[in-house]
JSON list of C-alpha atoms in Angstrom, two decimals:
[
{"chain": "N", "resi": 1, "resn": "UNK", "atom": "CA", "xyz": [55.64, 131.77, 132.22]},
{"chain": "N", "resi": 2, "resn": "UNK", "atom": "CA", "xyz": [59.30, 130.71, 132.85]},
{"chain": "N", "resi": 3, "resn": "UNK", "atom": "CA", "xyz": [62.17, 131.71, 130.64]},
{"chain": "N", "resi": 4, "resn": "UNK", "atom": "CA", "xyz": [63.09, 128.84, 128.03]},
{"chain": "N", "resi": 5, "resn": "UNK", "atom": "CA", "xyz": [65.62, 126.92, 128.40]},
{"chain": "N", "resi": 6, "resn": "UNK", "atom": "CA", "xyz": [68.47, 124.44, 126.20]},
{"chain": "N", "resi": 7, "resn": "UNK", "atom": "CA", "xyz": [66.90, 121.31, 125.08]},
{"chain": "N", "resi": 8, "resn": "UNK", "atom": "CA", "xyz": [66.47, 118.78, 127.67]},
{"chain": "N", "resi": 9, "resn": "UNK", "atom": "CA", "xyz": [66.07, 115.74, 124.65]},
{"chain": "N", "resi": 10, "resn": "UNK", "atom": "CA", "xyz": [67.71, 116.31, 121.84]},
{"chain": "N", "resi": 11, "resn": "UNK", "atom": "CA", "xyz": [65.52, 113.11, 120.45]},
{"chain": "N", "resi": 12, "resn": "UNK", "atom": "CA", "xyz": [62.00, 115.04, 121.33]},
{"chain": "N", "resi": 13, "resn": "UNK", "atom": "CA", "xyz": [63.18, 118.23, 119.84]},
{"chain": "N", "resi": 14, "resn": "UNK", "atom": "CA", "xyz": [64.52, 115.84, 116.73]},
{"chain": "N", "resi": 15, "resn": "UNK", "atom": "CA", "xyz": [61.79, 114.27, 116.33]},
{"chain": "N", "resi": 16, "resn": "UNK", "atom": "CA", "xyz": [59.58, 118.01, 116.63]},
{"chain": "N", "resi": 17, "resn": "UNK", "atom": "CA", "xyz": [61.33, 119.12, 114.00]},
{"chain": "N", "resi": 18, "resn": "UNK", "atom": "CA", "xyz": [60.95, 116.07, 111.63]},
{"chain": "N", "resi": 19, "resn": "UNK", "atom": "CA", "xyz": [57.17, 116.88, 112.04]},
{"chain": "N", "resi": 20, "resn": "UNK", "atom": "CA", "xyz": [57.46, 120.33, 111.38]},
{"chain": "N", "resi": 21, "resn": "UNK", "atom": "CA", "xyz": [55.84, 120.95, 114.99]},
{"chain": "N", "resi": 22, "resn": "UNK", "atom": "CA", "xyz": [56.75, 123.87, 116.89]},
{"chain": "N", "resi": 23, "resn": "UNK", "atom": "CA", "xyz": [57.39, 122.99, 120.71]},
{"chain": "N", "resi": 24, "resn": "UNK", "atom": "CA", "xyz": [58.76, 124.96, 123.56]},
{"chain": "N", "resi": 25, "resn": "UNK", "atom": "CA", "xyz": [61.06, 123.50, 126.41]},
{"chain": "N", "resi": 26, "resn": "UNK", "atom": "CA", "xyz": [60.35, 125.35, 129.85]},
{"chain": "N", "resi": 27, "resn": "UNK", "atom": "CA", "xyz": [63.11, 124.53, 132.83]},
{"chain": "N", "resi": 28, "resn": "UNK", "atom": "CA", "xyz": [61.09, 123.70, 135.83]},
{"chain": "N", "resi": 29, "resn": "UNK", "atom": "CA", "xyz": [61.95, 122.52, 139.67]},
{"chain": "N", "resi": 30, "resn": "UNK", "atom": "CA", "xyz": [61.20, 119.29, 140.83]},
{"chain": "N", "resi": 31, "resn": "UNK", "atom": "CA", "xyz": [57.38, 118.24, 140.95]},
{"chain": "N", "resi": 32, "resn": "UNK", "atom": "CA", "xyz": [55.80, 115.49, 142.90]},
{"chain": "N", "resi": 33, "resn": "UNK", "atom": "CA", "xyz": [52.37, 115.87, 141.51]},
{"chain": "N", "resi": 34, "resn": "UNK", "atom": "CA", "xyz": [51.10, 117.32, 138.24]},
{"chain": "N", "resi": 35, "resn": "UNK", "atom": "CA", "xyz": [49.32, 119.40, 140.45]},
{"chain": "N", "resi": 36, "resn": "UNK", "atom": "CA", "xyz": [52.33, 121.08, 141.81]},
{"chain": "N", "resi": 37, "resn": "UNK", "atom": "CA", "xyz": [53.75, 121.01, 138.00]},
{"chain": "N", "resi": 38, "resn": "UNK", "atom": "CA", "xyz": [51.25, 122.79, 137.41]},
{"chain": "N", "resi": 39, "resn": "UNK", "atom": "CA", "xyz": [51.59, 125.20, 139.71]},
{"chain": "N", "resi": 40, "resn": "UNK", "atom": "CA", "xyz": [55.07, 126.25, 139.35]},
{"chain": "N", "resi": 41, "resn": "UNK", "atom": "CA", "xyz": [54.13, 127.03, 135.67]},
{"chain": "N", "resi": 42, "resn": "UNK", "atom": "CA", "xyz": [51.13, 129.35, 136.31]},
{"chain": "N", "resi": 43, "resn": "UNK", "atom": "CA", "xyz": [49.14, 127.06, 134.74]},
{"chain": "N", "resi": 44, "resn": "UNK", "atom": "CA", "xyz": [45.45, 125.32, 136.05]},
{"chain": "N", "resi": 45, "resn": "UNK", "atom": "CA", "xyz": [46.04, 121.45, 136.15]},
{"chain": "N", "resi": 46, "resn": "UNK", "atom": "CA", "xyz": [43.61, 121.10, 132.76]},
{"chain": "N", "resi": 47, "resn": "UNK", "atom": "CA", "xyz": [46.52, 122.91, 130.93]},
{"chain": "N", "resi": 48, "resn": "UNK", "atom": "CA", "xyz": [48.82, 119.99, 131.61]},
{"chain": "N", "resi": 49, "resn": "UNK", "atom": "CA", "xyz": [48.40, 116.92, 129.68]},
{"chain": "N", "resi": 50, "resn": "UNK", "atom": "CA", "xyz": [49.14, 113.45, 131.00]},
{"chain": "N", "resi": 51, "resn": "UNK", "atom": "CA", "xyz": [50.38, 110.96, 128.48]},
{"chain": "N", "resi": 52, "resn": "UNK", "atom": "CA", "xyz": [49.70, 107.49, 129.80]},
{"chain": "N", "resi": 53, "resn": "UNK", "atom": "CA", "xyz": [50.78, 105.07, 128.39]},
{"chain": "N", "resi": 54, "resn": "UNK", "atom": "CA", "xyz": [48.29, 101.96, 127.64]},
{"chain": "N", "resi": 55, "resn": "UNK", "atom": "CA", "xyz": [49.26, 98.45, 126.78]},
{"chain": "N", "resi": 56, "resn": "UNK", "atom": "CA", "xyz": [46.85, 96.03, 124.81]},
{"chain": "N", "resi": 57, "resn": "UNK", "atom": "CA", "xyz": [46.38, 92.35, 125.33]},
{"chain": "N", "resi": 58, "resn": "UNK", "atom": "CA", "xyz": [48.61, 91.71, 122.45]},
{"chain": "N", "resi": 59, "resn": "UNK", "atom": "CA", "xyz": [51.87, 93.37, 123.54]},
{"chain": "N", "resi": 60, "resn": "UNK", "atom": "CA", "xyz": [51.40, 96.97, 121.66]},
{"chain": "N", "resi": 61, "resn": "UNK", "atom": "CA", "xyz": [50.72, 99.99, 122.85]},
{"chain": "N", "resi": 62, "resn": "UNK", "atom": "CA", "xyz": [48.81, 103.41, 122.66]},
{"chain": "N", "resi": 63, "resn": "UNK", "atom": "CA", "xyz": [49.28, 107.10, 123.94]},
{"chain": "N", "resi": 64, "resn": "UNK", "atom": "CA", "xyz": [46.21, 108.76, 125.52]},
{"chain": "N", "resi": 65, "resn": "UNK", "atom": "CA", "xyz": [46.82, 112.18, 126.30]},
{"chain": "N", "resi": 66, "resn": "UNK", "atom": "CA", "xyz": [44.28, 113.39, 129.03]},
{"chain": "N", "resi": 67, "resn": "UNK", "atom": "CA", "xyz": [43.72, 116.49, 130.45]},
{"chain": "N", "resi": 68, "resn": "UNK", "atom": "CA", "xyz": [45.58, 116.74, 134.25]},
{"chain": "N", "resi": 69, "resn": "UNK", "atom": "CA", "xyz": [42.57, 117.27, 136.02]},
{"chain": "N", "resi": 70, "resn": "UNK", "atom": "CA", "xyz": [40.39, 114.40, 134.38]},
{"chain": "N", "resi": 71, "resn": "UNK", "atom": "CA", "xyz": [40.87, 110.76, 134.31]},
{"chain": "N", "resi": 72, "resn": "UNK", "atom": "CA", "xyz": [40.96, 108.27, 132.03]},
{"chain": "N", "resi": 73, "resn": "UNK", "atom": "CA", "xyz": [38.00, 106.62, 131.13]},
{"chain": "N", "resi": 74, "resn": "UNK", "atom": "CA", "xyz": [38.59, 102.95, 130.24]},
{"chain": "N", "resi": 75, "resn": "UNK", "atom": "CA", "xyz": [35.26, 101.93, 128.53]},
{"chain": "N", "resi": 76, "resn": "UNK", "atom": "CA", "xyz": [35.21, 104.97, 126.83]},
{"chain": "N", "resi": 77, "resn": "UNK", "atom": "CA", "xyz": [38.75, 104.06, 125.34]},
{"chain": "N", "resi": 78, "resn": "UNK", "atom": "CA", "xyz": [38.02, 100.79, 124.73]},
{"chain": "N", "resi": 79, "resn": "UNK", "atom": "CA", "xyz": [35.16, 101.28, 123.00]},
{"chain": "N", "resi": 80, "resn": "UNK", "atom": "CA", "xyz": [37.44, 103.99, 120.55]},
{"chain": "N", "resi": 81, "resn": "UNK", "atom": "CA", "xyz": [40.17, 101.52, 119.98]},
{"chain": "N", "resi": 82, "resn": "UNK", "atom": "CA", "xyz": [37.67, 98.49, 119.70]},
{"chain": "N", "resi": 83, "resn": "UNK", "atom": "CA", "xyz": [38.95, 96.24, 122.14]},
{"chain": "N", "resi": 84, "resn": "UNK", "atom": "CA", "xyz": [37.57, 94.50, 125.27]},
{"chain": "N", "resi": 85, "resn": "UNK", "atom": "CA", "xyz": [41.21, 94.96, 127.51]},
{"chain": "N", "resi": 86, "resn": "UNK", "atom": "CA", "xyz": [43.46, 97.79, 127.84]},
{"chain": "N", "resi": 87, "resn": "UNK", "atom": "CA", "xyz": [45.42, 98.40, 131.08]},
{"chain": "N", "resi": 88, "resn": "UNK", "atom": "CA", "xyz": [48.57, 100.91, 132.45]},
{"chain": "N", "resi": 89, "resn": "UNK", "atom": "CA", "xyz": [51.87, 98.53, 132.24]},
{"chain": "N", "resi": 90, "resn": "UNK", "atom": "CA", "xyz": [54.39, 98.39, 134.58]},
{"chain": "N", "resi": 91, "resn": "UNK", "atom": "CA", "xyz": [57.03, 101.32, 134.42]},
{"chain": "N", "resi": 92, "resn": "UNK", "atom": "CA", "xyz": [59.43, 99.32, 133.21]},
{"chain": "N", "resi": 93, "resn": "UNK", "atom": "CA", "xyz": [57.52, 97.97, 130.55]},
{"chain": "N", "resi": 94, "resn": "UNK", "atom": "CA", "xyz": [56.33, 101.57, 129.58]},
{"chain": "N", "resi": 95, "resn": "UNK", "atom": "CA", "xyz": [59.95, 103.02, 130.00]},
{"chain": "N", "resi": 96, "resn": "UNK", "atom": "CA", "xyz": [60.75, 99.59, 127.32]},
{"chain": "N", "resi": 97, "resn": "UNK", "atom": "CA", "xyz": [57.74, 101.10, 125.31]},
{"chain": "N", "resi": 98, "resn": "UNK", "atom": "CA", "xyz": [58.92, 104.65, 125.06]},
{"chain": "N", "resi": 99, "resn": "UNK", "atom": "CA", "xyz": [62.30, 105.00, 126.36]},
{"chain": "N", "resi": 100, "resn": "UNK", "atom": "CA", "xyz": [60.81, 108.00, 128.61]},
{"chain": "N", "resi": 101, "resn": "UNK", "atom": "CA", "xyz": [60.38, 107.14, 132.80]},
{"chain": "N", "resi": 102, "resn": "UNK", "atom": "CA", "xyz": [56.62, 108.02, 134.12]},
{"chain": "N", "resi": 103, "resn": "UNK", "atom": "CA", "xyz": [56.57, 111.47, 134.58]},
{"chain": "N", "resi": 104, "resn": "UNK", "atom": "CA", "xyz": [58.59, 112.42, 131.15]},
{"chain": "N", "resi": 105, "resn": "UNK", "atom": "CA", "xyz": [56.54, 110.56, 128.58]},
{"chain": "N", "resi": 106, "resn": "UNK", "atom": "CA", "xyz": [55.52, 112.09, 125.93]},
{"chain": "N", "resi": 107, "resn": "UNK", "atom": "CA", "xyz": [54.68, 110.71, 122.02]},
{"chain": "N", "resi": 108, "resn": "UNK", "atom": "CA", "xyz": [57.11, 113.58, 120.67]},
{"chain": "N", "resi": 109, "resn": "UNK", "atom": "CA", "xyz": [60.53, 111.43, 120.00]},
{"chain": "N", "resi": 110, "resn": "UNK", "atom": "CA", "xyz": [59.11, 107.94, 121.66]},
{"chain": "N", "resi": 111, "resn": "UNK", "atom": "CA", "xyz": [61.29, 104.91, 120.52]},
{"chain": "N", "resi": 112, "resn": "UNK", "atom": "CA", "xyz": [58.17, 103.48, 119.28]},
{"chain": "N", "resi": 113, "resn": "UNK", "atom": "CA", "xyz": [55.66, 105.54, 117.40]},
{"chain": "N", "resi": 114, "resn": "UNK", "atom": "CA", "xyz": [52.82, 104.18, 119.21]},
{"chain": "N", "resi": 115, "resn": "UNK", "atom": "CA", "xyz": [49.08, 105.15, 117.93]},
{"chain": "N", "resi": 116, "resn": "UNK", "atom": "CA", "xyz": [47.87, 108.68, 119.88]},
{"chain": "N", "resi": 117, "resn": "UNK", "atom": "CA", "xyz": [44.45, 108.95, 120.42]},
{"chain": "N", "resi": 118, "resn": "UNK", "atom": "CA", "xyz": [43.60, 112.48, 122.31]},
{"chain": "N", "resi": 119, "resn": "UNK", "atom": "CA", "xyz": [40.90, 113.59, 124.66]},
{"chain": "N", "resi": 120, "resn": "UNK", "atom": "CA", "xyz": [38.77, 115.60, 122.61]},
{"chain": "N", "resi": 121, "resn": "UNK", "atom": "CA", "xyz": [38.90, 118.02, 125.43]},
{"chain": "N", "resi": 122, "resn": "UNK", "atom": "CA", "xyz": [42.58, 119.18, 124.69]},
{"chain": "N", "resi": 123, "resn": "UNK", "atom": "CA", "xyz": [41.92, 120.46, 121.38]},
{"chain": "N", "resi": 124, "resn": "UNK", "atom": "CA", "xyz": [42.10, 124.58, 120.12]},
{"chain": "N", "resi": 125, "resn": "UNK", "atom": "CA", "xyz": [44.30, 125.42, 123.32]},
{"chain": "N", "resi": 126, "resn": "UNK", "atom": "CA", "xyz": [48.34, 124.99, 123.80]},
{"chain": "N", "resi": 127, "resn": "UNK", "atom": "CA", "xyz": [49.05, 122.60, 126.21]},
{"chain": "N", "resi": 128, "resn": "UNK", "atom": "CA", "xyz": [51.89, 121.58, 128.38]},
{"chain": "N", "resi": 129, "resn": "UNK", "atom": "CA", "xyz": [53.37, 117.84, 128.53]},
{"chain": "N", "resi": 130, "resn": "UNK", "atom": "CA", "xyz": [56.26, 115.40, 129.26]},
{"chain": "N", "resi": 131, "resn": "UNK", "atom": "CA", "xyz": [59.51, 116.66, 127.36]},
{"chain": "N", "resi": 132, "resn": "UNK", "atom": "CA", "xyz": [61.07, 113.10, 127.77]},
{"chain": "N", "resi": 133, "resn": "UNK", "atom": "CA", "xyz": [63.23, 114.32, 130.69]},
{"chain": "N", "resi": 134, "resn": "UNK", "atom": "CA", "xyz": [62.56, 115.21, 134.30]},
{"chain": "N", "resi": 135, "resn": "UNK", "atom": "CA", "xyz": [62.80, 119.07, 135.50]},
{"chain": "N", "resi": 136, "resn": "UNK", "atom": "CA", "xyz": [61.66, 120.18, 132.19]},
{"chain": "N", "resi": 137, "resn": "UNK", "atom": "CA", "xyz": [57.72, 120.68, 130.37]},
{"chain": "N", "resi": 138, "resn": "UNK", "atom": "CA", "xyz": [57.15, 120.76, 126.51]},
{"chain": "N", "resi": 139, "resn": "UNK", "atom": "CA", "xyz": [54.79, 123.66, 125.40]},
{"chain": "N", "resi": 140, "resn": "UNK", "atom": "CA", "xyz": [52.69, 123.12, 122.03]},
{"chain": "N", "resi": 141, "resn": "UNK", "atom": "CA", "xyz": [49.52, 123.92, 120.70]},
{"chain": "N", "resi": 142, "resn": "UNK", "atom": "CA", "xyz": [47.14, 120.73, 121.11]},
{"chain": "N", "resi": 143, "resn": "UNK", "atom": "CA", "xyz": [45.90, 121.05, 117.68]},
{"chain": "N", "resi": 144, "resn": "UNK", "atom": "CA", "xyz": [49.45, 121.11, 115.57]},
{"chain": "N", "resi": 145, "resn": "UNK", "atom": "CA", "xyz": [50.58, 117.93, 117.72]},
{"chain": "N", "resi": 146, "resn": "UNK", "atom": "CA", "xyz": [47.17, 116.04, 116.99]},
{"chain": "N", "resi": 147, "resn": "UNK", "atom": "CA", "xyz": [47.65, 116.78, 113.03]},
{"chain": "N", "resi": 148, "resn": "UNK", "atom": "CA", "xyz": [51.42, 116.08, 113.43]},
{"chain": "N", "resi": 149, "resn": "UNK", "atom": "CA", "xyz": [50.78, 112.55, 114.95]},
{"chain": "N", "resi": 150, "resn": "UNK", "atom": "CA", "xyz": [47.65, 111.74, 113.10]},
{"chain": "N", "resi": 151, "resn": "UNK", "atom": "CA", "xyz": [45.77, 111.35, 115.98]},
{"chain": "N", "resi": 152, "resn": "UNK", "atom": "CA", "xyz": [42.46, 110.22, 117.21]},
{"chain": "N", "resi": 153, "resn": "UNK", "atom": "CA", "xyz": [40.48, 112.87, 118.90]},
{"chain": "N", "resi": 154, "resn": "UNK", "atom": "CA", "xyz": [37.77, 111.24, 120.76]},
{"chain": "N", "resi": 155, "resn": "UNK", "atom": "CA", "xyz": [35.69, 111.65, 124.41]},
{"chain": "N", "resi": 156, "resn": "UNK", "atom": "CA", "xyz": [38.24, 109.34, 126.50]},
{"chain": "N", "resi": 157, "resn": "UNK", "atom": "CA", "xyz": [38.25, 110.95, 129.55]},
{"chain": "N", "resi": 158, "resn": "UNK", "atom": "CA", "xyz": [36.16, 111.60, 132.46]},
{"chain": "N", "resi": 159, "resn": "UNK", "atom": "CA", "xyz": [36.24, 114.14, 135.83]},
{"chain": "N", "resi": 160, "resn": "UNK", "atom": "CA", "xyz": [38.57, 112.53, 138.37]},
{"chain": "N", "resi": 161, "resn": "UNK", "atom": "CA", "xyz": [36.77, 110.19, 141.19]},
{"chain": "N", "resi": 162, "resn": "UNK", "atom": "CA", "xyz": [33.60, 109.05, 138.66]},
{"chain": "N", "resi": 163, "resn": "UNK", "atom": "CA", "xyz": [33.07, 105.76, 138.71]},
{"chain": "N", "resi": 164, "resn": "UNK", "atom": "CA", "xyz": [34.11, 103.63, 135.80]},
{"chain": "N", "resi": 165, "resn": "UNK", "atom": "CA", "xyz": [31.43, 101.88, 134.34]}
]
């Protein structure tokens, strides 16, 4: 694994710390996919965790934090959160959201503390995620980041190229 590095946001490692959760920052080059991410840390795309950002119909929003090599599944989510219309917001709106651009997002330190509802396939391993800046990943064990954020842990996801129901 690649050596650690300074703090890339000061507001994610803040806001670690206020939640007693321990997360590592790991300096990495440039991605353009999380498969490449992936690969520059050693790690199998499942060990990186995506977390999209979902708007509801009334202006709020959620964190779903899906394993890199699965998809969201949308009625699955819906069907958690109980509502009939969830949908990924423009990157401005989600950058409005969070303060974190795509690629960086993560729930650690967001400007909103948006609801986190995790795929139940992330939990008992330590995971690797947005760190709220670009060139860096956040290290942390699944588990203490679920309790942390009070999280939902549900089946949300599904293998990449199923068919949505």
């Amino acid at each position: 694994m690649p050596e650690s590095t300074p703090v890339p946001s000061e507001r994610v490692a803040e806001a670690a710390r206020s939640r007693s959760l321990s997360v590592e920052f790991v300096a990495r080059p440039a991605a353009r996919s999380l498969e490449e991410a992936a690969g520059l840390l050693g790690l199998a795309a499942s060990d990186i965790v995506k977390t999209l950002v979902v708007k509801r119909s009334d202006d709020t929003y959620l964190f779903a934090l899906i394993p890199g090599d699965r998809a969201i599944s949308w009625p699955k989510l819906r069907a958690v959160v109980g509502v009939n219309k969830l949908r990924l917001p423009e990157p401005e709106l989600a950058l409005a959201a969070t303060g974190f651009e795509r690629g960086t997002i993560t729930p650690i330190g967001s400007a909103t503390d948006w609801p986190v509802y995790a795929d139940e396939t992330i939990t008992g391993r330590r995971i690797a995620m947005g760190a709220g800046a670009h060139g860096f990943s956040l290290f942390v064990d699944a588990d203490d980041l679920i309790r942390a954020y009070g999280a939902t842990v549900a089946d949300i996801s599904q293998a990449m190229g199923e068919r949505q129901a």
